[in-house]
CSV table of C-alpha atoms in Angstrom, one decimal:
chain,number,residue,atom,x,y,z
A,55,MET,CA,-139.0,-5.7,59.9
A,56,ALA,CA,-138.3,-5.8,63.5
A,57,GLY,CA,-139.9,-8.2,65.3
A,58,GLN,CA,-141.2,-10.1,62.6
A,59,ALA,CA,-140.1,-13.9,61.7
A,60,ALA,CA,-137.4,-13.6,59.5
A,61,LEU,CA,-135.0,-15.8,56.7
A,62,SER,CA,-131.6,-16.5,55.8
A,63,THR,CA,-130.3,-14.4,52.8
A,64,ASP,CA,-129.6,-18.3,50.9
A,65,ALA,CA,-133.2,-19.4,52.2
A,66,ILE,CA,-134.6,-16.3,50.1
A,67,ILE,CA,-132.7,-16.6,47.2
A,68,ALA,CA,-133.9,-20.3,47.2
A,69,ALA,CA,-137.9,-19.2,47.9
A,70,LEU,CA,-137.1,-16.5,45.1
A,71,LYS,CA,-135.9,-19.2,42.3
A,72,ALA,CA,-138.8,-21.7,43.2
A,73,ALA,CA,-141.3,-18.8,42.6
A,74,GLY,CA,-139.2,-17.3,39.6
A,75,GLU,CA,-140.9,-19.7,37.1
A,76,ALA,CA,-144.5,-18.7,35.7
A,77,THR,CA,-146.6,-21.9,36.1
A,78,ARG,CA,-145.1,-21.8,40.3
A,79,TYR,CA,-146.3,-18.1,40.5
A,80,ARG,CA,-149.5,-19.0,39.3
A,81,ILE,CA,-149.6,-21.7,41.6
A,82,LEU,CA,-148.8,-19.5,44.4
A,83,ALA,CA,-151.3,-16.9,43.5
A,84,LEU,CA,-154.0,-19.9,43.9
A,85,LEU,CA,-152.9,-21.0,47.0
A,86,ALA,CA,-153.1,-17.5,48.5
A,87,ALA,CA,-156.7,-17.6,48.0
A,88,GLY,CA,-157.2,-21.1,50.3
A,89,GLU,CA,-155.7,-24.8,50.0
A,90,LEU,CA,-156.0,-26.6,46.7
A,91,SER,CA,-156.0,-30.6,45.8
A,92,VAL,CA,-153.3,-31.9,42.8
A,93,LYS,CA,-156.9,-32.4,40.7
A,94,ASP,CA,-157.7,-28.9,41.3
A,95,LEU,CA,-154.8,-27.3,40.3
A,96,THR,CA,-154.4,-29.4,36.8
A,97,SER,CA,-158.0,-28.5,36.1
A,98,ILE,CA,-157.4,-24.6,36.7
A,99,LEU,CA,-153.6,-24.4,35.3
A,100,GLY,CA,-154.5,-27.0,32.4
A,101,GLN,CA,-151.5,-28.9,32.8
A,102,SER,CA,-151.0,-32.4,33.4
A,103,GLN,CA,-150.4,-33.9,36.9
A,104,PRO,CA,-147.0,-35.3,37.1
A,105,ARG,CA,-146.1,-31.9,35.3
A,106,ILE,CA,-148.1,-29.8,38.1
A,107,SER,CA,-146.3,-32.4,40.6
A,108,ARG,CA,-143.0,-31.4,40.0
A,109,HIS,CA,-144.0,-27.8,40.3
A,110,LEU,CA,-145.2,-27.7,43.6
A,111,LYS,CA,-142.3,-30.7,44.9
A,112,LEU,CA,-140.0,-27.2,44.2
A,113,LEU,CA,-142.2,-25.3,46.0
A,114,THR,CA,-142.2,-27.4,49.0
A,115,GLU,CA,-138.9,-27.9,48.9
A,116,ALA,CA,-138.6,-24.3,49.0
A,117,GLY,CA,-140.7,-24.5,51.8
A,118,LEU,CA,-143.1,-21.8,50.4
A,119,ILE,CA,-146.0,-24.5,50.5
A,120,GLU,CA,-146.6,-27.6,52.6
A,121,ARG,CA,-148.6,-30.5,51.9
A,122,TYR,CA,-150.9,-32.4,53.5
A,123,PRO,CA,-152.1,-35.7,52.6
A,124,GLU,CA,-156.0,-37.2,52.1
A,125,GLY,CA,-157.0,-40.6,51.3
A,126,ALA,CA,-155.5,-41.4,47.7
A,127,TRP,CA,-155.5,-36.9,47.2
A,128,VAL,CA,-153.2,-34.7,48.3
A,129,TYR,CA,-153.9,-31.0,49.6
A,130,TYR,CA,-151.3,-27.6,49.1
A,131,ARG,CA,-151.5,-24.7,50.8
A,132,LEU,CA,-149.0,-22.0,51.7
A,133,SER,CA,-146.5,-22.1,55.0
A,134,GLU,CA,-147.3,-21.9,57.8
A,135,SER,CA,-143.9,-20.4,58.4
A,136,ALA,CA,-144.4,-16.7,59.0
A,137,ALA,CA,-141.4,-15.6,57.2
A,138,GLU,CA,-142.3,-18.0,54.1
A,139,ARG,CA,-145.8,-16.9,53.8
A,140,ARG,CA,-145.5,-13.2,54.4
A,141,LEU,CA,-142.9,-13.6,51.1
A,142,VAL,CA,-145.3,-15.4,49.0
A,143,GLN,CA,-148.0,-12.7,49.9
A,144,ASP,CA,-145.5,-10.0,49.0
A,145,LEU,CA,-144.7,-11.8,45.3
A,146,VAL,CA,-148.7,-12.2,44.6
A,147,GLY,CA,-149.6,-9.0,45.9
A,148,LEU,CA,-147.2,-7.1,43.5
A,149,ALA,CA,-149.0,-8.3,40.4
A,150,ALA,CA,-151.1,-6.1,38.2
A,151,THR,CA,-154.9,-6.8,38.9
A,152,ASP,CA,-155.9,-6.7,35.8
A,153,ASP,CA,-153.2,-9.6,34.6
A,154,ALA,CA,-155.0,-11.6,31.8
A,155,THR,CA,-153.0,-15.0,33.1
A,156,LEU,CA,-154.1,-14.6,36.7
A,157,ALA,CA,-157.4,-13.4,36.0
A,158,ARG,CA,-158.1,-16.3,33.9
A,159,ASP,CA,-156.6,-18.6,36.6
A,160,ARG,CA,-159.0,-16.9,39.2
A,161,GLU,CA,-162.3,-17.4,37.0
A,162,TRP,CA,-161.5,-21.3,36.6
A,163,LEU,CA,-160.6,-21.1,40.6
A,164,ALA,CA,-164.3,-20.0,41.2
A,165,GLY,CA,-165.7,-22.7,38.8
A,166,VAL,CA,-163.9,-25.4,41.0
A,167,LYS,CA,-165.2,-23.8,44.2
A,168,ARG,CA,-168.8,-23.9,42.4
A,169,GLU,CA,-168.0,-27.5,41.8
A,170,HIS,CA,-166.6,-27.9,45.7
A,171,ALA,CA,-170.0,-26.4,47.0
A,172,GLN,CA,-172.4,-28.9,44.5
A,173,VAL,CA,-171.0,-32.0,45.5
A,174,ALA,CA,-171.4,-30.5,49.7
A,175,ALA,CA,-175.0,-29.5,48.6
A,176,ARG,CA,-175.5,-33.3,47.4
A,177,TYR,CA,-173.8,-35.2,50.1
A,178,PHE,CA,-176.1,-33.0,52.2
A,179,THR,CA,-179.4,-33.9,50.4
A,180,GLU,CA,-178.0,-37.5,50.3
A,181,ASN,CA,-177.8,-37.4,54.3
A,182,ALA,CA,-180.2,-35.0,55.4
A,183,ALA,CA,-182.4,-37.5,57.2
A,184,GLU,CA,-179.7,-38.2,59.8
A,185,TRP,CA,-179.1,-34.8,60.2
A,186,ASP,CA,-182.2,-33.9,60.8
A,187,THR,CA,-183.7,-36.8,63.0
A,188,ILE,CA,-180.7,-36.1,65.5
A,189,ARG,CA,-181.6,-31.9,65.4
A,190,SER,CA,-184.9,-32.6,66.4
A,191,LEU,CA,-183.8,-34.5,69.4
A,192,HIS,CA,-182.1,-31.4,71.3
A,193,VAL,CA,-182.2,-27.8,71.6
A,194,PRO,CA,-182.0,-25.8,68.3
A,195,ASP,CA,-178.5,-25.6,67.2
A,196,ALA,CA,-178.5,-21.5,67.5
A,197,ALA,CA,-179.0,-21.8,71.5
A,198,VAL,CA,-176.2,-24.6,71.5
A,199,GLU,CA,-174.2,-22.2,69.7
A,200,ALA,CA,-174.7,-19.1,71.5
A,201,ALA,CA,-174.0,-20.9,74.8
A,202,MET,CA,-170.5,-22.2,73.2
A,203,LEU,CA,-169.6,-18.6,72.3
A,204,LYS,CA,-170.8,-17.2,76.2
A,205,ILE,CA,-169.2,-20.0,77.7
A,206,VAL,CA,-166.0,-19.3,75.9
A,207,GLY,CA,-165.8,-15.6,75.8
A,208,THR,CA,-164.3,-12.8,73.9
A,209,ARG,CA,-160.9,-13.6,74.8
A,210,PRO,CA,-158.7,-13.5,71.5
A,211,ILE,CA,-157.7,-16.8,70.7
A,212,GLY,CA,-154.3,-17.1,68.5
A,213,ALA,CA,-154.6,-20.8,67.7
A,214,PHE,CA,-157.6,-22.8,67.5
A,215,LEU,CA,-158.5,-27.1,66.9
A,216,ASP,CA,-161.5,-28.7,66.0
A,217,ILE,CA,-161.3,-32.4,66.5
A,218,GLY,CA,-164.0,-33.7,64.4
A,219,THR,CA,-165.0,-30.8,62.3
A,220,GLY,CA,-167.2,-32.6,59.8
A,221,THR,CA,-169.1,-29.7,58.2
A,222,GLY,CA,-166.6,-27.0,59.5
A,223,ARG,CA,-169.6,-25.3,62.1
A,224,MET,CA,-167.3,-24.4,64.4
A,225,LEU,CA,-164.2,-23.0,62.5
A,226,GLU,CA,-167.3,-20.5,61.1
A,227,LEU,CA,-168.5,-20.3,64.7
A,228,PHE,CA,-164.9,-18.9,66.3
A,229,ALA,CA,-163.8,-17.3,63.4
A,230,PRO,CA,-163.8,-13.9,64.7
A,231,LEU,CA,-161.8,-15.1,67.8
A,232,TYR,CA,-159.0,-16.7,66.5
A,233,GLN,CA,-155.8,-16.0,64.2
A,234,LYS,CA,-155.6,-19.5,62.5
A,235,ALA,CA,-157.9,-22.8,62.7
A,236,VAL,CA,-157.2,-26.4,61.8
A,237,GLY,CA,-160.4,-28.6,61.5
A,238,ILE,CA,-159.3,-32.5,61.9
A,239,ASP,CA,-161.6,-35.2,60.6
A,240,ALA,CA,-161.2,-38.9,59.1
A,241,SER,CA,-164.2,-38.3,56.8
A,242,THR,CA,-162.7,-36.9,53.2
A,243,ALA,CA,-166.6,-36.9,52.6
A,244,MET,CA,-167.1,-34.4,55.8
A,245,LEU,CA,-163.7,-32.4,54.6
A,246,ALA,CA,-165.5,-31.6,51.1
A,247,VAL,CA,-168.2,-30.3,53.1
A,248,ALA,CA,-165.9,-27.9,55.2
A,249,ARG,CA,-163.9,-26.9,52.7
A,250,ALA,CA,-166.9,-26.0,50.6
A,251,ASN,CA,-168.5,-23.9,53.6
A,252,LEU,CA,-165.5,-22.2,54.5
A,253,ASP,CA,-164.9,-20.8,51.0
A,254,LYS,CA,-168.8,-19.6,50.8
A,255,ALA,CA,-167.7,-17.9,54.3
A,256,GLY,CA,-164.9,-16.4,52.8
A,257,ILE,CA,-162.7,-17.9,55.9
A,258,ALA,CA,-159.2,-17.8,54.6
A,259,HIS,CA,-157.3,-18.0,57.7
A,260,ALA,CA,-158.7,-21.5,58.7
A,261,GLN,CA,-158.1,-24.8,57.0
A,262,VAL,CA,-159.4,-28.9,57.0
A,263,ARG,CA,-157.0,-31.4,57.6
A,264,HIS,CA,-157.9,-35.3,56.9
A,265,GLY,CA,-156.5,-37.1,60.3
A,266,ASP,CA,-156.9,-39.6,62.9
A,267,ILE,CA,-158.4,-38.0,66.2
A,268,MET,CA,-156.7,-40.3,68.8
A,269,LYS,CA,-153.6,-39.7,66.9
A,270,LEU,CA,-153.7,-36.4,66.0
A,271,PRO,CA,-150.7,-34.9,63.7
A,272,MET,CA,-149.8,-31.9,65.9
A,273,PRO,CA,-147.1,-31.6,68.3
A,274,ARG,CA,-147.6,-30.5,71.7
A,275,ASP,CA,-148.5,-27.3,73.1
A,276,SER,CA,-150.0,-26.1,69.9
A,277,PHE,CA,-153.0,-24.6,70.2
A,278,ASP,CA,-155.2,-22.2,72.5
A,279,LEU,CA,-158.6,-23.5,72.2
A,280,VAL,CA,-159.4,-27.0,71.3
A,281,ALA,CA,-163.4,-27.9,71.1
A,282,ILE,CA,-164.6,-31.4,70.7
A,283,HIS,CA,-168.2,-31.0,69.4
A,284,GLN,CA,-170.5,-33.8,68.9
A,285,VAL,CA,-168.1,-36.3,68.5
A,286,LEU,CA,-167.6,-38.1,71.9
A,287,HIS,CA,-170.6,-40.4,71.4
A,288,TYR,CA,-169.2,-41.9,68.1
A,289,LEU,CA,-166.0,-42.9,69.7
A,290,ASP,CA,-165.3,-46.1,71.6
A,291,ASP,CA,-162.6,-45.0,74.4
A,292,PRO,CA,-163.2,-40.8,74.3
A,293,ALA,CA,-160.9,-40.5,77.1
A,294,VAL,CA,-158.0,-41.4,74.4
A,295,ALA,CA,-159.4,-38.4,72.9
A,296,LEU,CA,-159.5,-35.9,75.7
A,297,ALA,CA,-155.9,-36.9,76.6
A,298,GLU,CA,-154.8,-36.0,72.5
A,299,ALA,CA,-156.6,-32.6,73.2
A,300,ALA,CA,-154.8,-32.0,76.1
A,301,ARG,CA,-151.8,-33.0,74.9
A,302,VAL,CA,-151.8,-30.4,71.8
A,303,LEU,CA,-153.2,-27.6,74.4
A,304,ARG,CA,-150.8,-24.7,75.1
A,305,PRO,CA,-150.2,-24.0,78.8
A,306,ASP,CA,-153.5,-21.6,80.3
A,307,GLY,CA,-155.0,-23.6,76.8
A,308,ARG,CA,-158.9,-24.0,76.8
A,309,LEU,CA,-161.0,-27.4,76.0
A,310,LEU,CA,-164.5,-27.4,75.0
A,311,VAL,CA,-166.4,-30.2,74.7
A,312,VAL,CA,-170.1,-30.4,73.8
A,313,ASP,CA,-172.0,-33.8,73.8
A,314,PHE,CA,-175.4,-35.1,75.0
A,315,ALA,CA,-176.0,-36.2,79.0
A,316,PRO,CA,-177.1,-39.8,79.5
A,317,HIS,CA,-180.1,-41.0,77.9
A,318,GLY,CA,-181.9,-43.9,76.4
A,319,LEU,CA,-182.7,-43.5,72.9
A,320,GLU,CA,-181.2,-46.9,72.3
A,321,PHE,CA,-182.2,-46.6,68.2
A,322,LEU,CA,-179.0,-43.9,68.3
A,323,ARG,CA,-176.7,-46.4,68.6
A,324,GLU,CA,-178.2,-49.0,66.4
A,325,ARG,CA,-179.3,-46.5,63.6
A,326,HIS,CA,-176.7,-43.8,63.7
A,327,ALA,CA,-173.7,-45.3,65.0
A,328,HIS,CA,-173.5,-44.0,68.6
A,329,ARG,CA,-171.5,-45.9,70.4
A,330,ARG,CA,-172.1,-44.1,74.0
A,331,LEU,CA,-175.4,-42.7,75.0
A,332,GLY,CA,-174.1,-39.7,76.2
A,333,PHE,CA,-171.9,-38.8,79.4
A,334,SER,CA,-172.7,-37.9,83.0
A,335,HIS,CA,-170.6,-34.9,84.6
A,336,GLU,CA,-168.9,-37.4,86.8
A,337,THR,CA,-167.2,-39.4,84.0
A,338,MET,CA,-166.4,-36.2,82.0
A,339,ARG,CA,-164.5,-34.7,84.8
A,340,ALA,CA,-163.2,-38.2,85.7
A,341,TRP,CA,-161.4,-38.0,81.9
A,342,ILE,CA,-160.6,-34.5,82.1
A,343,ASP,CA,-159.1,-34.9,85.5
A,344,GLN,CA,-157.2,-37.7,84.0
A,345,ALA,CA,-156.0,-35.6,80.9
A,346,GLY,CA,-154.2,-33.5,83.4
A,347,LEU,CA,-156.8,-30.6,82.8
A,348,VAL,CA,-159.2,-28.9,85.1
A,349,LEU,CA,-162.8,-28.5,84.6
A,350,ASP,CA,-163.9,-24.9,84.9
A,351,GLU,CA,-167.6,-25.2,83.8
A,352,ALA,CA,-170.0,-27.3,82.7
A,353,ILE,CA,-173.5,-26.0,81.5
A,354,ASP,CA,-176.6,-28.1,80.6
A,355,LEU,CA,-178.7,-27.0,78.0
A,356,ALA,CA,-182.3,-28.9,78.6
A,357,ALA,CA,-184.5,-30.1,76.7
A,358,ALA,CA,-187.3,-27.6,76.1
A,359,SER,CA,-190.2,-29.3,75.1
A,360,ALA,CA,-191.8,-33.1,75.0
A,361,THR,CA,-190.5,-33.7,71.4
A,362,GLU,CA,-186.7,-32.8,72.0
A,363,GLN,CA,-185.5,-35.8,74.3
A,364,LEU,CA,-181.6,-35.1,75.0
A,365,THR,CA,-179.5,-32.6,77.0
A,366,VAL,CA,-176.7,-30.8,75.4
A,367,THR,CA,-174.2,-30.5,78.0
A,368,LEU,CA,-171.2,-27.9,77.5
A,369,TRP,CA,-167.7,-28.3,79.4
A,370,LEU,CA,-165.0,-26.0,79.6
A,371,ALA,CA,-161.9,-27.1,80.9
A,372,ARG,CA,-158.1,-25.7,81.1
A,373,ASP,CA,-154.8,-26.4,81.1
A,374,PRO,CA,-153.5,-25.4,84.8
A,375,ARG,CA,-149.5,-25.2,83.8
A,376,PHE,CA,-149.6,-21.3,83.5
A,377,ILE,CA,-150.9,-21.0,86.7
A,378,VAL,CA,-148.4,-23.2,88.7
A,379,ALA,CA,-145.7,-21.3,86.5
A,380,GLY,CA,-146.8,-18.2,87.4
A,381,ALA,CA,-147.2,-18.8,91.4
A,382,ALA,CA,-143.8,-20.6,91.1
A,383,LYS,CA,-142.2,-17.5,89.8
A,384,GLY,CA,-143.8,-15.0,92.4
A,385,LEU,CA,-142.7,-17.1,94.9
A,386,GLU,CA,-139.0,-17.1,93.9
A,387,THR,CA,-139.6,-13.1,93.0
A,388,ALA,CA,-141.2,-12.5,96.4
């Protein structure tokens, strides 16, 4: 179709050869519903790990799926390339809805997702005390999220990146605005929680990946909005994380940082691994300037009662390159 990404004849034939085998077609149908690990696929399909890995290798070589290592595990999902993704979706969409084999696979997939949700629930139960302690110290999460939505506005977002995604909550919050999204986190346990939450919310246009937030596994100029929500206070060098966020921002892209204002709650450092006790506006502005961005807005959400001792601050910055380019173009055509 005109205006859409296209494939060469050789690429189409190679893709069809790769997809034209029963197990590989079933794998594509499963991945069309979201990313899965090799372990998930062996459980659903009832085949050995070496056999499944061989099929995954062929599909990857054909460009139909992509692999993302995460510790000792590897996750697979449909290709990010528009043409290959459309080809797979069209092929999968041709299958009869009452196909017995695919229906069985969907039932087993639902069981795997229930298991993921149970693992996530156990994790939260075991770590609830830490989350509840910190939440009790600042304004309610609902107020913070409302402020985030307001400061970002309703402008459509092509690609969204959530750095230190944790439970994946930011991927859920901004889901109505973005076309696609990625959440990065170094904790495989938290990524399991995020995946379960995205499945529960029915969000298929977002994915999570294991990665170092100080060395993001993405190329320059990849995202229209990047969020760093309650992450910087865990880092030894927050300026490096901000520089990485700026690197992957597209021209005129925006960076949203949410963290604590300066405070004196030393126990958060001792008991909850906080490396920094909040950030001043002056410090954040300096880091944002150093990263080549422009600070547009800063909002303080102060504690509303004596029991809340932390102020949450939102900083919204942008990449100014679009403005500079636009100004230069205007001068040339004047």
